[in-house]
């Protein structure tokens, strides 16, 4: 997949000026935020968050041991476990599996790792037709392989009318505008693919080490069709998704749907273990797990290890004022919002995503709602510090920060400079008290007015107040 993250500023500016996008994002925020608020009130959410944090943190501390246990148990139950260093290796392994089993069509249930790898293009190049079956992903695929804008609701930037036009154009059927009719049409079109596919490809929400199982959480029946109808099932997921026990899975399942969609439990919850047995009514004859690093091992044991606790619920972006203003495409890669602003620099490199650590107001809402208590604002600050230390920020910015630090270490001089700046900026505000244009902050004042200082600094007002008392 093309890496577009260096263009965040330009994309964010265009998105912020898109009134239609703003309306869609506003509607989605109300849906997700209010739903989560009601769902978390059903349980002792804070205690469950602490338990979830402990489970995920403990897994990261002993990741190698739990991965070995998972491989042993999965292999014992008839599965085959493969390992991929990066996206290119994912594509090679899946193409090899398809070739080995003579697969010509692969149906897919949403997998973020396949997005990381650009798997659809690789399958097509290998002569395998990839078909997305998650409704949102399907909409984006038939619209020209458009990228998702949200990890839970990938087509959230589309209106019902836009989807109706797309279906009429691509399906060659009369245009429908009722959601029930549109979803039925999608099911009818996809049913033929479900029945004729040779291979199913899915992601995995969690891998359970003690049983060698994969847990899949969906709100559409497509996940079960993808994992049970084809004779070959390939699970592609990150190495950080492993957890020790089924009891741990039960705890995390109290957190995931409530945080993601505001549901007590998702419509479909599948726990898949091993290949089809003689007395099974369905299930794959061959089950492959592709466990992917793609930069994750490099995060272990370091400053940013907390990010590996992420369970991909999307709560951080649903509550983020930046995401809710610019949407997901502005972030330029697979993962948008606060989690993407941390993950993308970690997985692609800070040089490839220079603006994402700064796509944050530091309001703290993401950390407040994260079900496994990832300190996202703190991680973003650390990324900013690392950028500055490595000389990856603009020279003028680094010079300004050095000047500010030099002044801040000299309180008297800092106070004098602040007093002079307050008076100069106060005069620029004139009678309106607002600065319309500022030469050294043109990017800021080009899109908004800057409130002018009242004329006196806090220190001066504090001293005056003490004298009066």
Short mmCIF file of C-alpha atoms in Angstrom, two decimals:
data_model
loop_
_atom_site.label_atom_id
_atom_site.label_comp_id
_atom_site.label_asym_id
_atom_site.label_seq_id
_atom_site.Cartn_x
_atom_site.Cartn_y
_atom_site.Cartn_z
CA UNK A 1 0.00 0.00 0.00
CA UNK A 2 1.26 3.45 -0.88
CA UNK A 3 2.48 5.34 2.16
CA UNK A 4 0.74 8.70 2.19
CA UNK A 5 1.39 9.71 5.79
CA UNK A 6 3.98 12.45 5.00
CA UNK A 7 1.15 14.43 3.39
CA UNK A 8 -0.93 14.68 6.56
CA UNK A 9 -1.03 18.50 6.68
CA UNK A 10 -2.34 18.90 3.14
CA UNK A 11 -4.88 16.12 3.55
CA UNK A 12 -6.03 17.41 6.92
CA UNK A 13 -6.51 20.92 5.53
CA UNK A 14 -8.63 19.58 2.66
CA UNK A 15 -10.69 17.40 5.00
CA UNK A 16 -11.30 20.23 7.46
CA UNK A 17 -12.75 22.31 4.62
CA UNK A 18 -15.03 19.50 3.42
CA UNK A 19 -18.45 20.30 4.90
CA UNK A 20 -20.01 17.05 3.70
CA UNK A 21 -17.31 15.05 5.49
CA UNK A 22 -17.87 17.08 8.66
CA UNK A 23 -21.55 16.15 8.67
CA UNK A 24 -20.76 12.42 8.31
CA UNK A 25 -18.14 12.51 11.06
CA UNK A 26 -20.48 14.37 13.40
CA UNK A 27 -23.19 11.74 12.94
CA UNK A 28 -20.75 8.90 13.56
CA UNK A 29 -19.40 10.48 16.73
CA UNK A 30 -22.86 10.67 18.28
CA UNK A 31 -23.47 7.00 17.44
CA UNK A 32 -20.21 5.63 18.85
CA UNK A 33 -19.74 7.92 21.84
CA UNK A 34 -23.26 7.64 23.22
CA UNK A 35 -23.35 3.89 22.61
CA UNK A 36 -20.10 3.37 24.50
CA UNK A 37 -21.28 5.54 27.38
CA UNK A 38 -24.36 3.36 27.90
CA UNK A 39 -22.53 0.05 27.46
CA UNK A 40 -19.66 0.68 29.89
CA UNK A 41 -22.17 1.63 32.61
CA UNK A 42 -23.39 -1.99 32.64
CA UNK A 43 -20.21 -3.31 34.32
CA UNK A 44 -17.46 -2.20 36.70
CA UNK A 45 -15.59 -0.78 33.77
CA UNK A 46 -12.59 0.64 35.64
CA UNK A 47 -11.85 -2.68 37.35
CA UNK A 48 -12.23 -4.51 34.04
CA UNK A 49 -9.91 -2.00 32.36
CA UNK A 50 -7.27 -2.70 34.99
CA UNK A 51 -7.65 -6.44 34.42
CA UNK A 52 -7.42 -5.95 30.64
CA UNK A 53 -4.33 -3.82 31.03
CA UNK A 54 -2.68 -6.48 33.20
CA UNK A 55 -3.51 -9.27 30.72
CA UNK A 56 -2.20 -7.43 27.69
CA UNK A 57 0.86 -6.05 29.52
CA UNK A 58 1.76 -9.48 30.87
CA UNK A 59 1.56 -10.97 27.39
CA UNK A 60 3.99 -8.40 26.04
CA UNK A 61 6.45 -9.14 28.84
CA UNK A 62 6.51 -12.87 27.96
CA UNK A 63 5.49 -12.71 24.31
CA UNK A 64 7.95 -15.30 23.07
CA UNK A 65 6.72 -17.90 25.57
CA UNK A 66 3.05 -17.40 24.76
CA UNK A 67 3.70 -17.50 21.02
CA UNK A 68 5.55 -20.80 21.38
CA UNK A 69 2.67 -22.20 23.46
CA UNK A 70 0.18 -21.06 20.83
CA UNK A 71 2.20 -22.64 18.02
CA UNK A 72 2.40 -25.95 19.89
CA UNK A 73 -1.32 -26.09 20.67
CA UNK A 74 -2.44 -24.94 17.21
CA UNK A 75 -0.16 -27.47 15.51
CA UNK A 76 -1.40 -30.26 17.80
CA UNK A 77 -4.95 -29.53 16.61
CA UNK A 78 -4.13 -29.75 12.91
CA UNK A 79 -3.26 -26.13 12.09
CA UNK A 80 -0.04 -24.93 10.55
CA UNK A 81 1.67 -21.84 11.98
CA UNK A 82 3.82 -19.66 9.69
CA UNK A 83 5.77 -16.52 10.53
CA UNK A 84 6.10 -13.34 8.48
CA UNK A 85 8.69 -10.63 9.02
CA UNK A 86 6.91 -7.99 6.93
CA UNK A 87 4.15 -7.29 4.43
CA UNK A 88 6.08 -8.73 1.50
CA UNK A 89 6.45 -12.03 3.32
CA UNK A 90 2.71 -12.08 4.12
CA UNK A 91 1.97 -11.74 0.41
CA UNK A 92 4.46 -14.45 -0.54
CA UNK A 93 3.13 -16.91 2.04
CA UNK A 94 -0.53 -16.40 1.09
CA UNK A 95 0.27 -16.70 -2.62
CA UNK A 96 2.18 -19.94 -1.90
CA UNK A 97 -0.79 -21.35 0.06
CA UNK A 98 -3.16 -20.45 -2.78
CA UNK A 99 -0.87 -22.08 -5.33
CA UNK A 100 -0.47 -25.24 -3.22
CA UNK A 101 -4.22 -25.72 -2.97
CA UNK A 102 -5.15 -24.49 -6.44
CA UNK A 103 -7.17 -21.56 -5.08
CA UNK A 104 -8.49 -19.09 -7.68
CA UNK A 105 -10.81 -17.03 -5.48
CA UNK A 106 -10.27 -15.83 -1.90
CA UNK A 107 -13.07 -14.37 0.22
CA UNK A 108 -11.93 -12.07 2.99
CA UNK A 109 -13.19 -10.93 6.35
CA UNK A 110 -11.63 -7.69 7.52
CA UNK A 111 -7.94 -7.96 8.41
CA UNK A 112 -5.81 -4.94 9.26
CA UNK A 113 -2.66 -6.96 8.54
CA UNK A 114 -3.79 -7.59 4.96
CA UNK A 115 -4.22 -3.82 4.66
CA UNK A 116 -0.68 -3.31 5.99
CA UNK A 117 0.66 -5.76 3.40
CA UNK A 118 -1.40 -4.60 0.41
CA UNK A 119 -2.50 -8.23 0.07
CA UNK A 120 -5.33 -7.72 -2.43
CA UNK A 121 -2.97 -6.44 -5.11
CA UNK A 122 -0.56 -9.30 -4.46
CA UNK A 123 -3.35 -11.88 -4.75
CA UNK A 124 -4.58 -10.40 -8.02
CA UNK A 125 -1.02 -10.51 -9.36
CA UNK A 126 -0.84 -14.19 -8.40
CA UNK A 127 -4.04 -14.96 -10.32
CA UNK A 128 -6.30 -15.14 -7.25
CA UNK A 129 -9.46 -13.00 -7.14
CA UNK A 130 -9.78 -11.31 -3.72
CA UNK A 131 -13.32 -10.50 -2.59
CA UNK A 132 -13.96 -8.38 0.49
CA UNK A 133 -17.09 -9.57 2.30
CA UNK A 134 -17.32 -7.13 5.20
CA UNK A 135 -19.95 -4.70 3.92
CA UNK A 136 -17.86 -1.58 4.48
CA UNK A 137 -14.75 -3.14 2.94
CA UNK A 138 -16.81 -4.45 0.04
CA UNK A 139 -18.15 -0.95 -0.65
CA UNK A 140 -14.61 0.42 -0.73
CA UNK A 141 -13.31 -2.40 -2.93
CA UNK A 142 -15.93 -1.97 -5.66
CA UNK A 143 -15.34 1.78 -5.49
CA UNK A 144 -11.83 1.27 -6.85
CA UNK A 145 -9.96 -0.24 -3.90
CA UNK A 146 -10.46 2.86 -1.77
CA UNK A 147 -8.73 2.80 1.60
CA UNK A 148 -10.71 2.42 4.87
CA UNK A 149 -11.16 5.54 6.99
CA UNK A 150 -11.97 3.81 10.30
CA UNK A 151 -10.81 0.46 11.69
CA UNK A 152 -14.31 -0.57 12.83
CA UNK A 153 -16.52 1.18 10.27
CA UNK A 154 -14.29 1.47 7.17
CA UNK A 155 -16.89 3.20 4.95
CA UNK A 156 -18.10 5.66 7.57
CA UNK A 157 -17.15 8.56 5.28
CA UNK A 158 -19.81 7.44 2.75
CA UNK A 159 -23.45 8.52 2.75
CA UNK A 160 -26.34 6.18 2.04
CA UNK A 161 -26.95 8.01 -1.23
CA UNK A 162 -23.34 7.57 -2.35
CA UNK A 163 -23.53 3.83 -1.67
CA UNK A 164 -26.87 3.59 -3.52
CA UNK A 165 -25.32 5.16 -6.62
CA UNK A 166 -22.29 2.87 -6.37
CA UNK A 167 -24.42 -0.29 -6.08
CA UNK A 168 -26.61 0.70 -9.01
CA UNK A 169 -23.53 1.35 -11.15
CA UNK A 170 -21.55 -1.76 -10.19
CA UNK A 171 -24.36 -4.29 -9.72
CA UNK A 172 -26.40 -3.19 -12.74
CA UNK A 173 -29.60 -3.26 -10.72
CA UNK A 174 -32.27 -0.60 -10.04
CA UNK A 175 -31.15 2.00 -7.52
CA UNK A 176 -32.32 1.29 -3.97
CA UNK A 177 -32.27 3.79 -1.11
CA UNK A 178 -33.63 1.78 1.83
CA UNK A 179 -30.80 0.37 3.92
CA UNK A 180 -32.50 -3.01 4.31
CA UNK A 181 -32.90 -3.35 0.55
CA UNK A 182 -29.29 -2.31 -0.05
CA UNK A 183 -27.86 -4.79 2.42
CA UNK A 184 -30.01 -7.57 0.95
CA UNK A 185 -28.64 -6.72 -2.49
CA UNK A 186 -25.08 -6.92 -1.17
CA UNK A 187 -25.83 -10.31 0.41
CA UNK A 188 -27.27 -11.61 -2.86
CA UNK A 189 -24.20 -10.50 -4.80
CA UNK A 190 -21.78 -11.90 -2.23
CA UNK A 191 -23.57 -15.23 -1.77
CA UNK A 192 -22.17 -16.56 -5.05
CA UNK A 193 -18.65 -15.69 -3.94
CA UNK A 194 -19.14 -17.46 -0.59
CA UNK A 195 -20.23 -20.64 -2.37
CA UNK A 196 -17.47 -20.68 -5.00
CA UNK A 197 -14.40 -19.49 -3.06
CA UNK A 198 -11.48 -21.86 -2.59
CA UNK A 199 -9.87 -19.95 0.27
CA UNK A 200 -11.01 -17.77 3.17
CA UNK A 201 -8.78 -15.09 4.68
CA UNK A 202 -9.49 -13.44 8.01
CA UNK A 203 -7.81 -11.47 10.72
CA UNK A 204 -7.92 -12.39 14.38
CA UNK A 205 -8.98 -10.29 17.34
CA UNK A 206 -7.15 -12.55 19.79
CA UNK A 207 -5.08 -15.75 19.69
CA UNK A 208 -5.59 -18.04 22.72
CA UNK A 209 -2.36 -19.79 23.64
CA UNK A 210 -3.79 -22.56 25.84
CA UNK A 211 -6.06 -23.91 23.07
CA UNK A 212 -4.38 -22.76 19.83
CA UNK A 213 -7.60 -20.91 18.92
CA UNK A 214 -8.39 -17.65 17.13
CA UNK A 215 -11.25 -15.44 18.35
CA UNK A 216 -13.14 -13.40 15.75
CA UNK A 217 -15.57 -10.62 16.63
CA UNK A 218 -17.92 -9.34 13.91
CA UNK A 219 -21.36 -7.82 13.48
CA UNK A 220 -22.02 -9.47 10.12
CA UNK A 221 -22.39 -13.15 9.30
CA UNK A 222 -19.67 -12.89 6.68
CA UNK A 223 -16.95 -13.76 9.18
CA UNK A 224 -18.40 -17.21 9.80
CA UNK A 225 -18.95 -17.81 6.08
CA UNK A 226 -15.34 -16.89 5.32
CA UNK A 227 -13.92 -19.16 8.02
CA UNK A 228 -16.15 -22.24 7.58
CA UNK A 229 -17.19 -22.60 3.92
CA UNK A 230 -13.88 -22.64 1.98
CA UNK A 231 -11.67 -25.70 2.29
CA UNK A 232 -8.68 -23.48 3.18
CA UNK A 233 -8.73 -20.82 5.93
CA UNK A 234 -5.79 -18.43 6.41
CA UNK A 235 -5.63 -16.28 9.56
CA UNK A 236 -3.32 -13.26 9.32
CA UNK A 237 -2.68 -11.43 12.56
CA UNK A 238 0.01 -9.65 14.53
CA UNK A 239 2.25 -11.42 17.04
CA UNK A 240 0.97 -9.10 19.79
CA UNK A 241 -2.58 -10.54 19.57
CA UNK A 242 -1.76 -13.65 21.63
CA UNK A 243 -3.27 -13.99 25.13
CA UNK A 244 -2.76 -16.84 27.61
CA UNK A 245 -6.18 -18.33 28.43
CA UNK A 246 -9.88 -18.51 27.61
CA UNK A 247 -10.56 -16.77 30.91
CA UNK A 248 -8.43 -13.85 29.72
CA UNK A 249 -10.46 -13.82 26.50
CA UNK A 250 -13.68 -13.53 28.53
CA UNK A 251 -12.30 -10.49 30.34
CA UNK A 252 -11.18 -8.76 27.15
CA UNK A 253 -14.52 -9.51 25.49
CA UNK A 254 -16.20 -7.43 28.20
CA UNK A 255 -14.08 -4.51 27.01
CA UNK A 256 -13.85 -4.83 23.23
CA UNK A 257 -17.45 -4.58 21.95
CA UNK A 258 -18.43 -1.99 24.56
CA UNK A 259 -15.49 0.22 23.56
CA UNK A 260 -15.82 -0.37 19.82
CA UNK A 261 -19.53 -0.20 19.01
CA UNK A 262 -21.30 0.30 22.33
CA UNK A 263 -22.58 -3.30 22.41
CA UNK A 264 -22.54 -5.65 25.39
CA UNK A 265 -21.45 -8.35 22.95
CA UNK A 266 -21.04 -8.38 19.19
CA UNK A 267 -23.63 -10.07 16.97
CA UNK A 268 -21.16 -12.82 16.05
CA UNK A 269 -18.41 -14.19 18.26
CA UNK A 270 -16.43 -17.12 16.84
CA UNK A 271 -13.78 -19.19 18.58
CA UNK A 272 -12.08 -21.35 15.93
CA UNK A 273 -9.86 -24.26 16.91
CA UNK A 274 -8.16 -26.61 14.48
CA UNK A 275 -9.32 -28.10 11.20
CA UNK A 276 -12.57 -29.93 10.41
CA UNK A 277 -12.99 -33.25 12.21
CA UNK A 278 -14.87 -36.22 10.74
CA UNK A 279 -18.06 -35.47 12.69
CA UNK A 280 -18.03 -31.68 12.05
CA UNK A 281 -20.71 -30.23 9.79
CA UNK A 282 -18.45 -27.50 8.42
CA UNK A 283 -15.04 -25.95 8.79
CA UNK A 284 -11.82 -25.84 6.76
CA UNK A 285 -9.80 -28.87 5.77
CA UNK A 286 -6.64 -26.75 6.06
CA UNK A 287 -6.04 -23.95 8.61
CA UNK A 288 -3.00 -21.70 8.42
CA UNK A 289 -1.95 -19.03 10.90
CA UNK A 290 0.40 -16.34 9.60
CA UNK A 291 1.80 -14.50 12.61
CA UNK A 292 3.28 -11.16 11.60
CA UNK A 293 6.03 -9.00 13.04
CA UNK A 294 6.21 -6.04 10.62
CA UNK A 295 7.94 -3.83 13.21
CA UNK A 296 6.18 -5.06 16.33
CA UNK A 297 9.13 -6.94 17.83
CA UNK A 298 11.17 -3.75 17.70
CA UNK A 299 8.67 -2.07 20.03
CA UNK A 300 8.99 -4.75 22.72
CA UNK A 301 10.93 -3.78 25.82
CA UNK A 302 11.23 -0.14 24.77
CA UNK A 303 9.70 3.23 25.43
CA UNK A 304 6.59 2.50 23.37
CA UNK A 305 5.81 -1.07 24.48
CA UNK A 306 2.48 0.07 25.99
CA UNK A 307 1.17 0.45 22.43
CA UNK A 308 1.26 -3.32 21.96
CA UNK A 309 -1.64 -3.59 24.43
CA UNK A 310 -3.99 -2.08 21.81
CA UNK A 311 -7.06 -4.27 21.08
CA UNK A 312 -8.11 -2.26 17.98
CA UNK A 313 -11.46 -1.07 19.33
CA UNK A 314 -11.35 2.41 17.76
CA UNK A 315 -12.56 4.20 20.92
CA UNK A 316 -9.61 6.61 20.81
CA UNK A 317 -10.54 7.93 17.35
CA UNK A 318 -14.25 8.06 18.16
CA UNK A 319 -13.48 10.53 20.95
CA UNK A 320 -10.58 12.39 19.28
CA UNK A 321 -11.30 16.01 18.21
CA UNK A 322 -8.65 15.78 15.48
CA UNK A 323 -10.03 12.58 13.93
CA UNK A 324 -13.57 13.93 14.21
CA UNK A 325 -12.48 17.00 12.22
CA UNK A 326 -10.34 15.46 9.47
CA UNK A 327 -11.45 11.81 9.30
CA UNK A 328 -9.27 8.77 8.74
CA UNK A 329 -7.83 9.27 5.25
CA UNK A 330 -5.81 12.29 6.37
CA UNK A 331 -3.64 10.00 8.53
CA UNK A 332 -2.36 8.36 5.37
CA UNK A 333 -2.01 4.69 6.30
CA UNK A 334 -3.96 1.77 7.75
CA UNK A 335 -4.37 3.12 11.28
CA UNK A 336 -5.96 6.56 11.82
CA UNK A 337 -6.61 8.66 14.91
CA UNK A 338 -4.51 8.65 18.09
CA UNK A 339 -3.59 4.96 17.80
CA UNK A 340 -2.45 5.54 14.23
CA UNK A 341 -0.47 8.62 15.20
CA UNK A 342 1.60 6.33 17.43
CA UNK A 343 1.54 3.06 15.46
CA UNK A 344 2.38 4.46 12.02
CA UNK A 345 5.66 6.12 13.13
CA UNK A 346 6.58 2.98 15.10
CA UNK A 347 5.89 0.54 12.26
CA UNK A 348 6.97 2.65 9.27
CA UNK A 349 9.56 4.86 10.94
CA UNK A 350 9.40 8.43 12.24
CA UNK A 351 10.92 9.68 8.99
CA UNK A 352 7.89 8.35 7.09
CA UNK A 353 5.30 10.01 9.34
CA UNK A 354 6.79 13.32 10.50
CA UNK A 355 3.50 15.10 11.25
CA UNK A 356 1.47 12.36 12.94
CA UNK A 357 2.95 12.78 16.45
CA UNK A 358 1.73 16.39 16.22
CA UNK A 359 -1.80 15.47 15.03
CA UNK A 360 -2.96 15.73 18.63
CA UNK A 361 -4.32 18.47 20.89
CA UNK A 362 -3.16 16.61 24.04
CA UNK A 363 -6.72 16.82 25.37
CA UNK A 364 -6.37 13.33 26.87
CA UNK A 365 -9.74 11.93 25.76
CA UNK A 366 -8.08 8.98 24.03
CA UNK A 367 -6.31 7.87 27.21
CA UNK A 368 -9.49 8.38 29.25
CA UNK A 369 -11.51 5.94 27.09
CA UNK A 370 -8.83 3.39 26.12
CA UNK A 371 -10.06 0.03 27.47
CA UNK A 372 -6.51 -1.14 28.25
CA UNK A 373 -5.24 2.21 29.53
CA UNK A 374 -2.64 3.01 26.88
CA UNK A 375 -1.15 6.45 27.70
CA UNK A 376 -1.52 7.71 24.13
CA UNK A 377 -0.83 11.43 24.81
CA UNK A 378 2.35 10.49 26.68
CA UNK A 379 3.53 8.26 23.83
CA UNK A 380 2.89 11.06 21.34
CA UNK A 381 4.92 13.48 23.48
CA UNK A 382 7.76 10.95 23.56
CA UNK A 383 7.66 10.67 19.78
CA UNK A 384 7.85 14.47 19.52
CA UNK A 385 10.85 14.51 21.84
CA UNK A 386 12.55 11.80 19.79
CA UNK A 387 11.91 13.74 16.58
CA UNK A 388 13.53 16.84 18.06
CA UNK A 389 16.51 14.89 19.40
CA UNK A 390 17.07 13.23 16.02
CA UNK A 391 16.76 16.50 14.11
CA UNK A 392 13.62 15.40 12.27
CA UNK A 393 11.65 18.58 12.91
CA UNK A 394 12.12 21.81 10.88
CA UNK A 395 15.18 23.85 11.77
CA UNK A 396 13.12 26.93 12.66
CA UNK A 397 10.97 24.93 15.05
CA UNK A 398 13.97 23.45 16.81
CA UNK A 399 15.58 26.89 17.06
CA UNK A 400 12.40 28.34 18.56
CA UNK A 401 12.23 25.55 21.15
CA UNK A 402 15.89 26.09 22.10
CA UNK A 403 15.22 29.81 22.52
CA UNK A 404 12.15 29.13 24.65
CA UNK A 405 14.11 26.65 26.82
CA UNK A 406 16.94 29.15 27.26
CA UNK A 407 14.48 31.83 28.39
CA UNK A 408 12.49 29.46 30.62
CA UNK A 409 15.65 28.68 32.59
CA UNK A 410 16.08 32.42 33.32
CA UNK A 411 12.90 33.51 35.14
CA UNK A 412 13.60 37.25 35.22
CA UNK A 413 14.48 37.39 31.53
CA UNK A 414 11.52 35.16 30.69
CA UNK A 415 9.17 37.50 32.57
CA UNK A 416 10.54 40.54 30.74
CA UNK A 417 10.22 38.85 27.33
CA UNK A 418 6.66 37.74 28.13
CA UNK A 419 5.69 41.29 29.17
CA UNK A 420 7.09 42.79 25.96
CA UNK A 421 5.39 40.14 23.80
CA UNK A 422 2.04 40.65 25.55
CA UNK A 423 2.10 44.39 24.90
CA UNK A 424 3.16 44.07 21.27
CA UNK A 425 0.52 41.42 20.52
CA UNK A 426 -2.09 43.38 22.45
CA UNK A 427 -1.52 46.40 20.18
CA UNK A 428 -1.79 44.19 17.08
CA UNK A 429 -5.24 43.13 18.27
CA UNK A 430 -6.48 46.72 18.16
CA UNK A 431 -9.96 47.47 19.45
CA UNK A 432 -11.33 44.06 18.43
CA UNK A 433 -8.97 42.14 20.68
CA UNK A 434 -8.26 39.69 17.87
CA UNK A 435 -5.23 39.29 15.62
CA UNK A 436 -6.21 38.56 12.02
CA UNK A 437 -2.73 38.09 10.58
CA UNK A 438 0.63 37.37 12.19
CA UNK A 439 3.76 37.27 10.05
CA UNK A 440 5.61 34.55 11.98
CA UNK A 441 2.44 32.43 12.48
CA UNK A 442 0.84 32.71 9.05
CA UNK A 443 -0.24 29.06 9.02
CA UNK A 444 -2.18 29.61 12.25
CA UNK A 445 -3.81 32.95 11.45
CA UNK A 446 -4.50 31.98 7.84
CA UNK A 447 -7.43 29.88 8.98
CA UNK A 448 -8.45 31.49 12.27
CA UNK A 449 -8.14 34.65 14.34
CA UNK A 450 -5.80 34.66 17.31
CA UNK A 451 -7.14 36.21 20.56
CA UNK A 452 -4.93 39.14 21.50
CA UNK A 453 -3.38 39.14 25.00
CA UNK A 454 -5.13 41.53 27.45
CA UNK A 455 -1.96 43.59 27.79
CA UNK A 456 -0.57 42.32 31.09
CA UNK A 457 1.00 38.97 31.79
CA UNK A 458 -0.21 36.54 34.47
CA UNK A 459 2.75 37.45 36.66
CA UNK A 460 1.92 41.16 36.48
CA UNK A 461 -1.75 40.54 37.24
CA UNK A 462 -0.84 38.24 40.12
CA UNK A 463 1.49 40.81 41.66
CA UNK A 464 -1.15 43.52 41.27
CA UNK A 465 -3.73 41.32 42.97
CA UNK A 466 -1.44 40.67 45.91
CA UNK A 467 -0.81 44.38 46.34
CA UNK A 468 -4.55 45.07 46.37
CA UNK A 469 -5.14 42.39 49.01
#
